[in-house]
Protein backbone atom coordinates (compact mmCIF):
# COMPACT_ATOMS: atom_id res chain seq x y z
CA UNK A 1 0.00 0.00 0.00
CA UNK A 2 2.72 2.39 1.08
CA UNK A 3 4.60 1.31 -1.94
CA UNK A 4 1.72 2.25 -4.25
CA UNK A 5 1.28 5.60 -2.63
CA UNK A 6 4.98 6.27 -3.14
CA UNK A 7 4.66 5.22 -6.74
CA UNK A 8 1.87 7.73 -7.22
CA UNK A 9 3.94 10.47 -5.67
CA UNK A 10 6.94 9.59 -7.77
CA UNK A 11 4.91 9.52 -10.93
CA UNK A 12 3.38 12.87 -10.11
CA UNK A 13 6.72 14.43 -9.37
CA UNK A 14 8.19 13.02 -12.57
CA UNK A 15 5.32 14.36 -14.64
CA UNK A 16 5.40 17.75 -12.92
CA UNK A 17 9.06 18.14 -13.86
CA UNK A 18 8.45 17.15 -17.44
CA UNK A 19 5.55 19.59 -17.72
CA UNK A 20 7.71 22.34 -16.34
CA UNK A 21 10.43 21.62 -18.89
CA UNK A 22 8.11 21.30 -21.88
CA UNK A 23 8.73 24.00 -24.50
CA UNK A 24 5.92 23.42 -26.97
CA UNK A 25 2.39 22.11 -27.25
CA UNK A 26 3.43 18.89 -28.95
CA UNK A 27 5.67 17.96 -26.03
CA UNK A 28 2.92 18.83 -23.62
CA UNK A 29 0.49 16.60 -25.42
CA UNK A 30 2.98 13.75 -25.41
CA UNK A 31 3.32 14.10 -21.63
CA UNK A 32 -0.45 14.08 -21.19
CA UNK A 33 -0.69 10.85 -23.16
CA UNK A 34 2.26 9.35 -21.30
CA UNK A 35 0.62 9.86 -17.91
CA UNK A 36 -3.09 10.38 -18.39
CA UNK A 37 -3.75 8.68 -21.73
CA UNK A 38 -5.73 5.45 -21.96
CA UNK A 39 -2.58 3.46 -21.31
CA UNK A 40 -0.83 6.25 -19.42
CA UNK A 41 1.21 5.50 -16.33
CA UNK A 42 -1.22 7.11 -13.89
CA UNK A 43 -4.27 5.66 -15.61
CA UNK A 44 -2.86 2.15 -15.43
CA UNK A 45 -2.01 2.64 -11.80
CA UNK A 46 -5.51 3.91 -11.03
CA UNK A 47 -6.98 0.95 -12.78
CA UNK A 48 -4.92 -1.42 -10.64
CA UNK A 49 -6.42 -0.01 -7.45
CA UNK A 50 -9.28 -2.45 -7.74
CA UNK A 51 -6.94 -5.27 -6.87
CA UNK A 52 -5.90 -3.64 -3.58
CA UNK A 53 -7.36 -4.73 -0.22
CA UNK A 54 -10.71 -2.98 0.37
CA UNK A 55 -9.57 -1.14 3.49
CA UNK A 56 -6.83 0.78 1.66
CA UNK A 57 -8.74 1.43 -1.52
CA UNK A 58 -10.48 4.67 -0.42
CA UNK A 59 -7.26 6.32 0.68
CA UNK A 60 -5.33 5.19 -2.35
CA UNK A 61 -8.21 6.26 -4.56
CA UNK A 62 -8.19 9.76 -3.07
CA UNK A 63 -4.42 10.13 -3.45
CA UNK A 64 -4.51 8.91 -7.02
CA UNK A 65 -7.40 11.19 -7.97
CA UNK A 66 -5.71 14.18 -6.41
CA UNK A 67 -2.59 13.34 -8.40
CA UNK A 68 -4.64 13.13 -11.58
CA UNK A 69 -6.34 16.47 -10.93
CA UNK A 70 -3.01 18.08 -10.13
CA UNK A 71 -1.49 16.90 -13.40
CA UNK A 72 -4.53 18.03 -15.35
CA UNK A 73 -4.27 21.48 -13.81
CA UNK A 74 -0.52 21.70 -14.41
CA UNK A 75 -1.01 20.67 -18.04
CA UNK A 76 -3.77 23.26 -18.56
CA UNK A 77 -1.74 26.06 -16.96
CA UNK A 78 1.34 25.21 -18.97
CA UNK A 79 -0.67 25.02 -22.16
CA UNK A 80 -2.09 28.48 -21.60
CA UNK A 81 1.37 29.82 -20.90
CA UNK A 82 2.85 28.32 -24.07
CA UNK A 83 0.02 29.61 -26.25
CA UNK A 84 0.33 33.09 -24.82
CA UNK A 85 4.10 33.43 -24.85
CA UNK A 86 4.88 31.77 -28.16
CA UNK A 87 1.70 32.84 -29.96
CA UNK A 88 1.62 29.31 -31.22
CA UNK A 89 -1.30 28.80 -33.61
CA UNK A 90 -4.04 27.01 -31.74
CA UNK A 91 -5.34 25.39 -34.92
CA UNK A 92 -3.53 23.45 -37.54
CA UNK A 93 -3.23 25.14 -40.94
CA UNK A 94 -3.42 23.22 -44.17
CA UNK A 95 -0.82 24.98 -46.28
CA UNK A 96 -1.78 22.96 -49.34
CA UNK A 97 -5.23 24.58 -49.60
CA UNK A 98 -5.58 27.04 -52.52
CA UNK A 99 -5.20 30.66 -51.45
CA UNK A 100 -7.79 33.38 -51.85
CA UNK A 101 -6.42 35.90 -54.34
CA UNK A 102 -7.45 39.50 -53.80
CA UNK A 103 -9.56 41.11 -56.51
CA UNK A 104 -7.29 43.34 -58.53
CA UNK A 105 -8.71 46.20 -60.57
CA UNK A 106 -8.24 46.24 -64.32
CA UNK A 107 -8.48 48.83 -67.01
CA UNK A 108 -11.94 49.10 -68.50
CA UNK A 109 -12.17 47.73 -72.08
CA UNK A 110 -13.20 51.16 -73.36
CA UNK A 111 -10.11 52.71 -71.77
CA UNK A 112 -7.96 50.01 -73.34
CA UNK A 113 -9.44 50.60 -76.79
CA UNK A 114 -9.24 54.39 -76.39
CA UNK A 115 -5.58 54.10 -75.47
CA UNK A 116 -4.87 51.87 -78.42
CA UNK A 117 -6.58 54.32 -80.75
CA UNK A 118 -4.59 57.19 -79.23
CA UNK A 119 -1.35 55.27 -79.72
CA UNK A 120 -2.14 54.69 -83.38
CA UNK A 121 -2.88 58.35 -84.05
CA UNK A 122 0.07 59.57 -81.98
CA UNK A 123 2.19 57.34 -84.25
CA UNK A 124 0.76 59.25 -87.21
CA UNK A 125 1.75 62.64 -85.75
CA UNK A 126 -1.49 63.52 -83.97
CA UNK A 127 -1.66 65.09 -80.53
CA UNK A 128 -4.25 64.06 -77.91
CA UNK A 129 -6.30 66.98 -76.59
CA UNK A 130 -9.26 67.20 -74.26
CA UNK A 131 -12.51 69.01 -74.80
CA UNK A 132 -15.31 69.75 -72.39
CA UNK A 133 -18.41 67.67 -71.76
CA UNK A 134 -20.54 70.68 -70.85
CA UNK A 135 -20.59 72.75 -74.03
CA UNK A 136 -22.24 75.80 -75.42
CA UNK A 137 -24.81 75.54 -78.15
CA UNK A 138 -22.42 77.64 -80.23
CA UNK A 139 -19.49 75.19 -80.21
CA UNK A 140 -21.63 72.04 -80.29
CA UNK A 141 -23.75 73.25 -83.24
CA UNK A 142 -23.51 76.80 -84.60
CA UNK A 143 -19.73 76.89 -85.11
CA UNK A 144 -20.02 73.53 -86.87
CA UNK A 145 -22.35 74.95 -89.46
CA UNK A 146 -25.50 73.71 -87.70
CA UNK A 147 -27.54 76.86 -87.01
CA UNK A 148 -30.55 76.94 -84.67
CA UNK A 149 -33.15 75.79 -87.18
CA UNK A 150 -30.96 73.22 -88.93
CA UNK A 151 -32.63 69.81 -89.36
CA UNK A 152 -29.36 68.03 -88.51
CA UNK A 153 -30.00 68.96 -84.87
CA UNK A 154 -32.80 66.39 -84.87
CA UNK A 155 -30.25 63.63 -85.38
CA UNK A 156 -28.70 64.41 -82.02
CA UNK A 157 -31.41 64.98 -79.38
CA UNK A 158 -29.60 66.88 -76.69
CA UNK A 159 -29.56 67.27 -72.92
CA UNK A 160 -29.85 71.02 -72.47
CA UNK A 161 -28.82 72.50 -69.13
CA UNK A 162 -30.06 75.95 -70.11
CA UNK A 163 -30.98 77.77 -73.30
CA UNK A 164 -27.34 77.98 -74.40
CA UNK A 165 -25.58 75.22 -72.45
CA UNK A 166 -25.82 71.49 -73.07
CA UNK A 167 -24.02 68.19 -72.59
CA UNK A 168 -22.12 67.84 -75.85
CA UNK A 169 -23.72 65.47 -78.34
CA UNK A 170 -20.45 64.89 -80.22
CA UNK A 171 -16.73 65.55 -79.86
CA UNK A 172 -16.75 67.76 -82.97
CA UNK A 173 -16.94 71.02 -80.93
CA UNK A 174 -13.30 70.37 -79.98
CA UNK A 175 -12.43 71.10 -83.62
CA UNK A 176 -13.35 74.77 -83.46
CA UNK A 177 -12.10 75.24 -79.89
CA UNK A 178 -8.63 73.95 -80.81
CA UNK A 179 -8.51 75.83 -84.11
CA UNK A 180 -9.32 79.07 -82.28
CA UNK A 181 -6.47 78.40 -79.85
CA UNK A 182 -3.90 77.50 -82.50
CA UNK A 183 -4.77 79.37 -85.75
CA UNK A 184 -2.98 80.19 -87.97
CA UNK A 185 -0.54 77.46 -86.94
CA UNK A 186 -0.07 74.59 -89.42
CA UNK A 187 0.09 71.70 -89.43
CA UNK A 188 -2.58 71.12 -86.83
CA UNK A 189 -3.20 67.46 -86.02
CA UNK A 190 -5.27 66.48 -83.02
CA UNK A 191 -7.45 63.69 -81.70
CA UNK A 192 -9.94 64.39 -78.92
CA UNK A 193 -11.46 61.41 -77.11
CA UNK A 194 -14.26 61.73 -74.60
CA UNK A 195 -17.83 61.22 -73.46
CA UNK A 196 -20.82 62.43 -75.41
CA UNK A 197 -24.51 62.48 -74.50
CA UNK A 198 -27.69 61.91 -76.47
CA UNK A 199 -31.22 61.85 -75.19
CA UNK A 200 -33.45 58.86 -75.83
CA UNK A 201 -30.98 56.37 -77.28
CA UNK A 202 -30.89 53.20 -75.20
CA UNK A 203 -30.72 49.79 -76.87
CA UNK A 204 -28.18 47.15 -77.91
CA UNK A 205 -26.30 49.59 -80.16
CA UNK A 206 -27.11 52.96 -78.57
CA UNK A 207 -26.45 54.39 -75.15
CA UNK A 208 -27.39 57.86 -73.85
CA UNK A 209 -23.75 58.23 -72.78
CA UNK A 210 -21.03 56.94 -75.05
CA UNK A 211 -17.54 57.80 -76.25
CA UNK A 212 -16.21 59.31 -79.42
CA UNK A 213 -12.82 60.25 -80.74
CA UNK A 214 -12.61 63.31 -82.93
CA UNK A 215 -9.82 63.63 -85.45
CA UNK A 216 -8.79 66.88 -87.11
CA UNK A 217 -5.93 67.79 -89.42
CA UNK A 218 -5.42 71.24 -90.91
CA UNK A 219 -2.55 72.02 -93.24
CA UNK A 220 -1.66 73.52 -96.58
CA UNK A 221 -2.69 71.25 -99.44
CA UNK A 222 -4.49 68.50 -97.52
CA UNK A 223 -6.78 66.41 -99.71
CA UNK A 224 -9.14 63.51 -99.31
CA UNK A 225 -6.29 61.22 -100.31
CA UNK A 226 -4.46 62.17 -97.09
CA UNK A 227 -7.62 61.49 -95.13
CA UNK A 228 -8.03 58.09 -96.74
CA UNK A 229 -4.40 57.20 -96.04
CA UNK A 230 -4.70 58.05 -92.35
CA UNK A 231 -7.97 56.15 -91.95
CA UNK A 232 -6.70 53.09 -93.81
CA UNK A 233 -3.62 53.01 -91.61
CA UNK A 234 -5.83 53.28 -88.54
CA UNK A 235 -8.13 50.49 -89.74
CA UNK A 236 -5.21 48.14 -90.38
CA UNK A 237 -3.49 48.82 -87.09
CA UNK A 238 -6.75 48.45 -85.21
CA UNK A 239 -8.42 45.56 -87.00
CA UNK A 240 -5.62 43.71 -88.79
CA UNK A 241 -3.10 44.25 -91.62
CA UNK A 242 -5.32 42.82 -94.35
CA UNK A 243 -8.27 45.15 -93.79
CA UNK A 244 -9.53 47.37 -96.58
CA UNK A 245 -11.66 50.49 -96.25
CA UNK A 246 -14.29 52.02 -98.49
CA UNK A 247 -15.77 55.52 -98.50
CA UNK A 248 -19.48 56.01 -99.10
CA UNK A 249 -20.78 59.52 -99.92
CA UNK A 250 -22.65 60.96 -96.96
CA UNK A 251 -23.66 64.26 -95.42
CA UNK A 252 -22.45 66.13 -92.36
CA UNK A 253 -22.98 69.91 -92.05
CA UNK A 254 -19.36 70.46 -90.97
CA UNK A 255 -17.64 68.58 -93.80
CA UNK A 256 -17.78 68.87 -97.57
CA UNK A 257 -17.48 66.40 -99.13
CA UNK A 258 -18.51 63.95 -96.42
CA UNK A 259 -18.16 60.21 -96.26
CA UNK A 260 -19.10 57.26 -94.17
CA UNK A 261 -16.18 54.90 -93.87
CA UNK A 262 -16.49 51.11 -93.75
CA UNK A 263 -13.82 48.55 -92.94
CA UNK A 264 -13.86 45.16 -94.61
CA UNK A 265 -15.38 42.55 -92.32
CA UNK A 266 -13.38 39.82 -90.60
CA UNK A 267 -15.21 37.32 -92.82
CA UNK A 268 -13.22 38.78 -95.77
CA UNK A 269 -16.29 39.50 -97.83
CA UNK A 270 -17.86 36.07 -97.34
CA UNK A 271 -20.76 37.71 -95.52
CA UNK A 272 -21.51 36.91 -91.88
CA UNK A 273 -23.82 37.85 -89.05
CA UNK A 274 -21.55 40.69 -87.88
CA UNK A 275 -21.64 42.47 -91.26
CA UNK A 276 -25.20 41.40 -92.05
CA UNK A 277 -23.90 39.59 -95.08
CA UNK A 278 -22.52 42.75 -96.69
CA UNK A 279 -18.81 42.12 -96.06
CA UNK A 280 -18.41 45.69 -94.69
CA UNK A 281 -18.62 47.27 -91.23
CA UNK A 282 -19.27 50.98 -90.79
CA UNK A 283 -16.68 52.46 -88.43
CA UNK A 284 -16.72 56.24 -88.71
CA UNK A 285 -17.87 59.46 -90.35
CA UNK A 286 -15.37 61.74 -92.02
CA UNK A 287 -14.85 64.46 -94.57
CA UNK A 288 -13.01 67.58 -95.65
CA UNK A 289 -13.56 70.36 -93.11
CA UNK A 290 -16.23 72.74 -94.38
CA UNK A 291 -14.86 76.23 -95.28
CA UNK A 292 -17.35 77.78 -92.84
CA UNK A 293 -15.93 75.68 -90.01
CA UNK A 294 -12.33 76.53 -90.95
CA UNK A 295 -13.27 80.20 -90.94
CA UNK A 296 -15.03 79.84 -87.56
CA UNK A 297 -11.79 78.35 -86.28
CA UNK A 298 -9.74 81.31 -87.52
CA UNK A 299 -8.20 79.65 -90.58
CA UNK A 300 -8.49 80.96 -94.13
CA UNK A 301 -9.94 78.24 -96.41
CA UNK A 302 -8.26 79.99 -99.36
CA UNK A 303 -4.88 78.85 -98.04
CA UNK A 304 -5.44 75.78 -95.90
CA UNK A 305 -7.66 72.77 -95.92
CA UNK A 306 -8.44 70.11 -93.39
CA UNK A 307 -9.98 66.73 -92.87
CA UNK A 308 -11.89 65.46 -89.88
CA UNK A 309 -13.39 62.23 -88.63
CA UNK A 310 -15.53 61.06 -85.76
CA UNK A 311 -15.18 57.55 -84.40
CA UNK A 312 -17.38 55.81 -81.85
CA UNK A 313 -15.10 54.15 -79.31
CA UNK A 314 -17.77 51.63 -78.26
CA UNK A 315 -18.35 50.82 -81.94
CA UNK A 316 -14.65 50.13 -82.49
CA UNK A 317 -14.48 48.01 -79.30
CA UNK A 318 -17.63 46.07 -80.24
CA UNK A 319 -16.33 45.27 -83.72
CA UNK A 320 -12.86 44.40 -82.56
CA UNK A 321 -14.01 42.09 -79.79
CA UNK A 322 -17.35 40.90 -81.12
CA UNK A 323 -19.34 42.48 -78.29
CA UNK A 324 -22.99 42.24 -79.28
CA UNK A 325 -24.53 44.75 -76.85
CA UNK A 326 -23.18 48.20 -75.97
CA UNK A 327 -24.77 47.88 -72.52
CA UNK A 328 -22.17 45.25 -71.56
CA UNK A 329 -19.71 48.13 -71.19
CA UNK A 330 -21.82 49.77 -68.52
CA UNK A 331 -23.11 46.83 -66.51
CA UNK A 332 -19.87 46.30 -64.60
CA UNK A 333 -20.14 42.54 -64.80
CA UNK A 334 -16.68 41.44 -63.68
CA UNK A 335 -16.65 38.29 -65.80
CA UNK A 336 -17.16 40.50 -68.88
CA UNK A 337 -14.67 43.17 -67.87
CA UNK A 338 -12.00 40.57 -67.07
CA UNK A 339 -11.91 39.33 -70.70
CA UNK A 340 -10.04 42.36 -71.92
CA UNK A 341 -7.08 42.54 -69.59
CA UNK A 342 -4.41 41.77 -72.15
CA UNK A 343 -6.20 43.10 -75.24
CA UNK A 344 -6.35 39.56 -76.47
CA UNK A 345 -9.68 38.56 -74.98
CA UNK A 346 -13.07 38.29 -76.61
CA UNK A 347 -16.69 38.09 -75.63
CA UNK A 348 -19.58 36.72 -77.62
N1 LIG B 1 -19.86 64.32 -85.13
C1 LIG B 1 -20.43 63.26 -85.95
C2 LIG B 1 -21.45 62.47 -85.15
O1 LIG B 1 -21.39 62.48 -83.96
C3 LIG B 1 -19.33 62.33 -86.41
C4 LIG B 1 -18.43 62.96 -87.40
C5 LIG B 1 -18.67 62.80 -88.76
C6 LIG B 1 -17.35 63.72 -86.99
C7 LIG B 1 -17.87 63.37 -89.69
C8 LIG B 1 -16.51 64.31 -87.96
C9 LIG B 1 -16.79 64.12 -89.29
O2 LIG B 1 -15.46 65.04 -87.61
O3 LIG B 1 -15.98 64.68 -90.21
O4 LIG B 1 -22.30 61.88 -85.75
XYZ file of C-alpha atoms and ligand atoms in Angstrom:
362
model
C 0.000 0.000 0.000
C 2.724 2.392 1.080
C 4.601 1.313 -1.937
C 1.723 2.245 -4.254
C 1.282 5.604 -2.626
C 4.976 6.274 -3.137
C 4.659 5.217 -6.741
C 1.875 7.731 -7.224
C 3.943 10.472 -5.672
C 6.944 9.589 -7.771
C 4.915 9.516 -10.927
C 3.382 12.871 -10.114
C 6.720 14.435 -9.372
C 8.193 13.019 -12.566
C 5.319 14.363 -14.645
C 5.402 17.748 -12.915
C 9.056 18.141 -13.864
C 8.447 17.151 -17.438
C 5.547 19.592 -17.721
C 7.711 22.340 -16.341
C 10.430 21.623 -18.887
C 8.109 21.302 -21.880
C 8.733 24.001 -24.503
C 5.916 23.423 -26.965
C 2.392 22.110 -27.250
C 3.431 18.888 -28.948
C 5.674 17.957 -26.035
C 2.924 18.832 -23.617
C 0.492 16.597 -25.425
C 2.981 13.748 -25.406
C 3.323 14.100 -21.626
C -0.447 14.084 -21.189
C -0.692 10.854 -23.159
C 2.262 9.348 -21.302
C 0.616 9.858 -17.910
C -3.090 10.380 -18.390
C -3.755 8.679 -21.728
C -5.725 5.451 -21.963
C -2.580 3.463 -21.309
C -0.834 6.250 -19.421
C 1.206 5.504 -16.330
C -1.225 7.115 -13.887
C -4.272 5.661 -15.609
C -2.857 2.148 -15.427
C -2.007 2.643 -11.803
C -5.509 3.913 -11.028
C -6.983 0.948 -12.782
C -4.915 -1.417 -10.641
C -6.420 -0.011 -7.448
C -9.277 -2.453 -7.736
C -6.942 -5.271 -6.872
C -5.902 -3.640 -3.579
C -7.361 -4.728 -0.224
C -10.711 -2.976 0.370
C -9.568 -1.142 3.494
C -6.828 0.783 1.664
C -8.743 1.433 -1.516
C -10.476 4.667 -0.423
C -7.261 6.315 0.684
C -5.329 5.193 -2.354
C -8.207 6.260 -4.563
C -8.189 9.762 -3.075
C -4.416 10.127 -3.452
C -4.509 8.908 -7.016
C -7.405 11.188 -7.966
C -5.706 14.175 -6.410
C -2.589 13.338 -8.401
C -4.641 13.132 -11.577
C -6.340 16.467 -10.934
C -3.008 18.084 -10.125
C -1.489 16.899 -13.397
C -4.525 18.026 -15.352
C -4.271 21.482 -13.810
C -0.519 21.701 -14.408
C -1.015 20.669 -18.035
C -3.766 23.262 -18.563
C -1.740 26.056 -16.960
C 1.342 25.211 -18.967
C -0.672 25.018 -22.163
C -2.085 28.479 -21.603
C 1.372 29.825 -20.902
C 2.847 28.324 -24.065
C 0.023 29.608 -26.254
C 0.331 33.092 -24.825
C 4.104 33.430 -24.851
C 4.878 31.767 -28.164
C 1.699 32.838 -29.959
C 1.618 29.310 -31.219
C -1.297 28.803 -33.611
C -4.037 27.014 -31.738
C -5.343 25.388 -34.915
C -3.526 23.449 -37.535
C -3.226 25.137 -40.940
C -3.416 23.221 -44.167
C -0.820 24.977 -46.284
C -1.784 22.962 -49.341
C -5.232 24.581 -49.605
C -5.579 27.041 -52.521
C -5.201 30.656 -51.449
C -7.789 33.384 -51.849
C -6.424 35.901 -54.336
C -7.445 39.496 -53.801
C -9.560 41.113 -56.509
C -7.289 43.342 -58.534
C -8.711 46.200 -60.574
C -8.239 46.239 -64.319
C -8.484 48.826 -67.009
C -11.944 49.100 -68.499
C -12.171 47.729 -72.081
C -13.205 51.159 -73.360
C -10.114 52.706 -71.774
C -7.955 50.007 -73.340
C -9.442 50.605 -76.792
C -9.239 54.390 -76.393
C -5.575 54.099 -75.474
C -4.874 51.874 -78.416
C -6.584 54.325 -80.748
C -4.592 57.191 -79.233
C -1.354 55.271 -79.717
C -2.135 54.687 -83.379
C -2.883 58.354 -84.045
C 0.075 59.568 -81.983
C 2.190 57.344 -84.247
C 0.760 59.255 -87.211
C 1.753 62.637 -85.753
C -1.487 63.524 -83.967
C -1.661 65.091 -80.526
C -4.249 64.059 -77.911
C -6.298 66.980 -76.592
C -9.259 67.199 -74.265
C -12.506 69.012 -74.796
C -15.315 69.748 -72.392
C -18.414 67.669 -71.764
C -20.538 70.683 -70.851
C -20.595 72.747 -74.026
C -22.243 75.804 -75.416
C -24.814 75.535 -78.152
C -22.415 77.637 -80.228
C -19.490 75.186 -80.213
C -21.632 72.045 -80.289
C -23.752 73.250 -83.242
C -23.509 76.805 -84.605
C -19.734 76.890 -85.112
C -20.021 73.533 -86.870
C -22.353 74.949 -89.464
C -25.496 73.706 -87.700
C -27.541 76.861 -87.013
C -30.551 76.936 -84.668
C -33.153 75.792 -87.182
C -30.959 73.218 -88.927
C -32.634 69.814 -89.356
C -29.361 68.034 -88.511
C -30.004 68.964 -84.872
C -32.799 66.385 -84.868
C -30.246 63.626 -85.378
C -28.698 64.405 -82.017
C -31.414 64.979 -79.377
C -29.605 66.881 -76.685
C -29.558 67.266 -72.923
C -29.849 71.021 -72.468
C -28.820 72.497 -69.132
C -30.057 75.950 -70.105
C -30.985 77.767 -73.300
C -27.343 77.982 -74.401
C -25.582 75.222 -72.447
C -25.821 71.488 -73.066
C -24.024 68.187 -72.592
C -22.117 67.837 -75.846
C -23.720 65.466 -78.340
C -20.452 64.887 -80.217
C -16.729 65.545 -79.857
C -16.747 67.760 -82.973
C -16.935 71.024 -80.935
C -13.305 70.372 -79.981
C -12.426 71.103 -83.618
C -13.355 74.774 -83.458
C -12.103 75.236 -79.887
C -8.635 73.955 -80.805
C -8.508 75.832 -84.110
C -9.321 79.074 -82.284
C -6.472 78.400 -79.851
C -3.903 77.505 -82.497
C -4.766 79.373 -85.747
C -2.984 80.186 -87.967
C -0.536 77.464 -86.935
C -0.074 74.593 -89.416
C 0.091 71.704 -89.434
C -2.576 71.124 -86.826
C -3.204 67.458 -86.020
C -5.273 66.485 -83.017
C -7.452 63.689 -81.697
C -9.943 64.392 -78.925
C -11.463 61.414 -77.114
C -14.262 61.725 -74.596
C -17.833 61.221 -73.464
C -20.817 62.431 -75.409
C -24.509 62.483 -74.496
C -27.688 61.906 -76.466
C -31.219 61.849 -75.190
C -33.450 58.856 -75.825
C -30.978 56.368 -77.275
C -30.885 53.197 -75.203
C -30.720 49.791 -76.870
C -28.179 47.150 -77.906
C -26.301 49.585 -80.161
C -27.112 52.961 -78.573
C -26.450 54.387 -75.152
C -27.389 57.860 -73.847
C -23.753 58.226 -72.783
C -21.027 56.942 -75.045
C -17.544 57.803 -76.248
C -16.206 59.305 -79.425
C -12.818 60.252 -80.737
C -12.613 63.315 -82.930
C -9.825 63.633 -85.454
C -8.792 66.880 -87.109
C -5.934 67.787 -89.423
C -5.420 71.242 -90.910
C -2.552 72.019 -93.240
C -1.655 73.516 -96.579
C -2.691 71.246 -99.436
C -4.492 68.503 -97.523
C -6.778 66.408 -99.706
C -9.139 63.513 -99.306
C -6.289 61.216 -100.307
C -4.460 62.174 -97.085
C -7.619 61.489 -95.134
C -8.026 58.094 -96.736
C -4.402 57.200 -96.043
C -4.699 58.055 -92.349
C -7.970 56.154 -91.953
C -6.704 53.088 -93.812
C -3.620 53.015 -91.614
C -5.829 53.285 -88.541
C -8.131 50.493 -89.737
C -5.208 48.143 -90.380
C -3.489 48.819 -87.088
C -6.745 48.450 -85.205
C -8.422 45.556 -87.004
C -5.619 43.710 -88.794
C -3.099 44.254 -91.620
C -5.319 42.821 -94.353
C -8.266 45.154 -93.786
C -9.533 47.375 -96.576
C -11.664 50.491 -96.252
C -14.295 52.017 -98.486
C -15.766 55.523 -98.497
C -19.484 56.005 -99.100
C -20.776 59.518 -99.916
C -22.653 60.962 -96.962
C -23.664 64.260 -95.421
C -22.453 66.133 -92.358
C -22.976 69.909 -92.053
C -19.365 70.458 -90.967
C -17.643 68.585 -93.800
C -17.779 68.869 -97.570
C -17.484 66.399 -99.126
C -18.513 63.954 -96.422
C -18.160 60.212 -96.260
C -19.099 57.265 -94.169
C -16.184 54.899 -93.868
C -16.489 51.110 -93.746
C -13.816 48.552 -92.939
C -13.856 45.159 -94.612
C -15.384 42.554 -92.319
C -13.380 39.823 -90.599
C -15.209 37.324 -92.823
C -13.220 38.781 -95.766
C -16.291 39.504 -97.835
C -17.859 36.074 -97.336
C -20.760 37.708 -95.524
C -21.513 36.906 -91.881
C -23.824 37.847 -89.049
C -21.552 40.686 -87.882
C -21.638 42.472 -91.261
C -25.199 41.402 -92.049
C -23.899 39.590 -95.082
C -22.517 42.753 -96.691
C -18.806 42.124 -96.061
C -18.409 45.688 -94.689
C -18.621 47.270 -91.235
C -19.275 50.981 -90.786
C -16.680 52.463 -88.426
C -16.723 56.240 -88.709
C -17.869 59.457 -90.349
C -15.365 61.741 -92.017
C -14.855 64.462 -94.567
C -13.010 67.579 -95.647
C -13.558 70.359 -93.106
C -16.227 72.742 -94.377
C -14.864 76.227 -95.277
C -17.349 77.780 -92.838
C -15.925 75.681 -90.010
C -12.328 76.530 -90.949
C -13.266 80.197 -90.942
C -15.028 79.841 -87.557
C -11.791 78.346 -86.284
C -9.744 81.306 -87.520
C -8.197 79.651 -90.581
C -8.491 80.960 -94.127
C -9.943 78.239 -96.411
C -8.260 79.995 -99.356
C -4.876 78.846 -98.043
C -5.435 75.778 -95.897
C -7.657 72.767 -95.918
C -8.441 70.105 -93.390
C -9.975 66.735 -92.874
C -11.886 65.457 -89.885
C -13.390 62.227 -88.633
C -15.534 61.064 -85.762
C -15.176 57.549 -84.397
C -17.377 55.814 -81.854
C -15.100 54.151 -79.311
C -17.772 51.627 -78.263
C -18.352 50.823 -81.936
C -14.645 50.130 -82.495
C -14.484 48.013 -79.304
C -17.632 46.071 -80.243
C -16.329 45.269 -83.718
C -12.857 44.401 -82.556
C -14.008 42.091 -79.788
C -17.351 40.900 -81.115
C -19.340 42.478 -78.287
C -22.989 42.241 -79.276
C -24.528 44.755 -76.853
C -23.185 48.200 -75.974
C -24.766 47.877 -72.522
C -22.168 45.248 -71.560
C -19.706 48.131 -71.191
C -21.822 49.774 -68.515
C -23.105 46.829 -66.508
C -19.873 46.297 -64.604
C -20.142 42.537 -64.797
C -16.685 41.438 -63.684
C -16.650 38.285 -65.799
C -17.161 40.496 -68.883
C -14.671 43.173 -67.870
C -12.003 40.566 -67.075
C -11.913 39.329 -70.702
C -10.035 42.362 -71.923
C -7.084 42.543 -69.590
C -4.412 41.772 -72.147
C -6.200 43.100 -75.237
C -6.354 39.557 -76.474
C -9.684 38.558 -74.981
C -13.067 38.285 -76.608
C -16.694 38.092 -75.635
C -19.584 36.718 -77.622
N -19.860 64.316 -85.129
C -20.428 63.264 -85.946
C -21.447 62.470 -85.152
O -21.387 62.483 -83.960
C -19.327 62.331 -86.407
C -18.429 62.961 -87.402
C -18.671 62.798 -88.764
C -17.354 63.723 -86.992
C -17.871 63.369 -89.693
C -16.510 64.308 -87.959
C -16.786 64.115 -89.295
O -15.462 65.038 -87.611
O -15.980 64.680 -90.206
O -22.296 61.878 -85.747
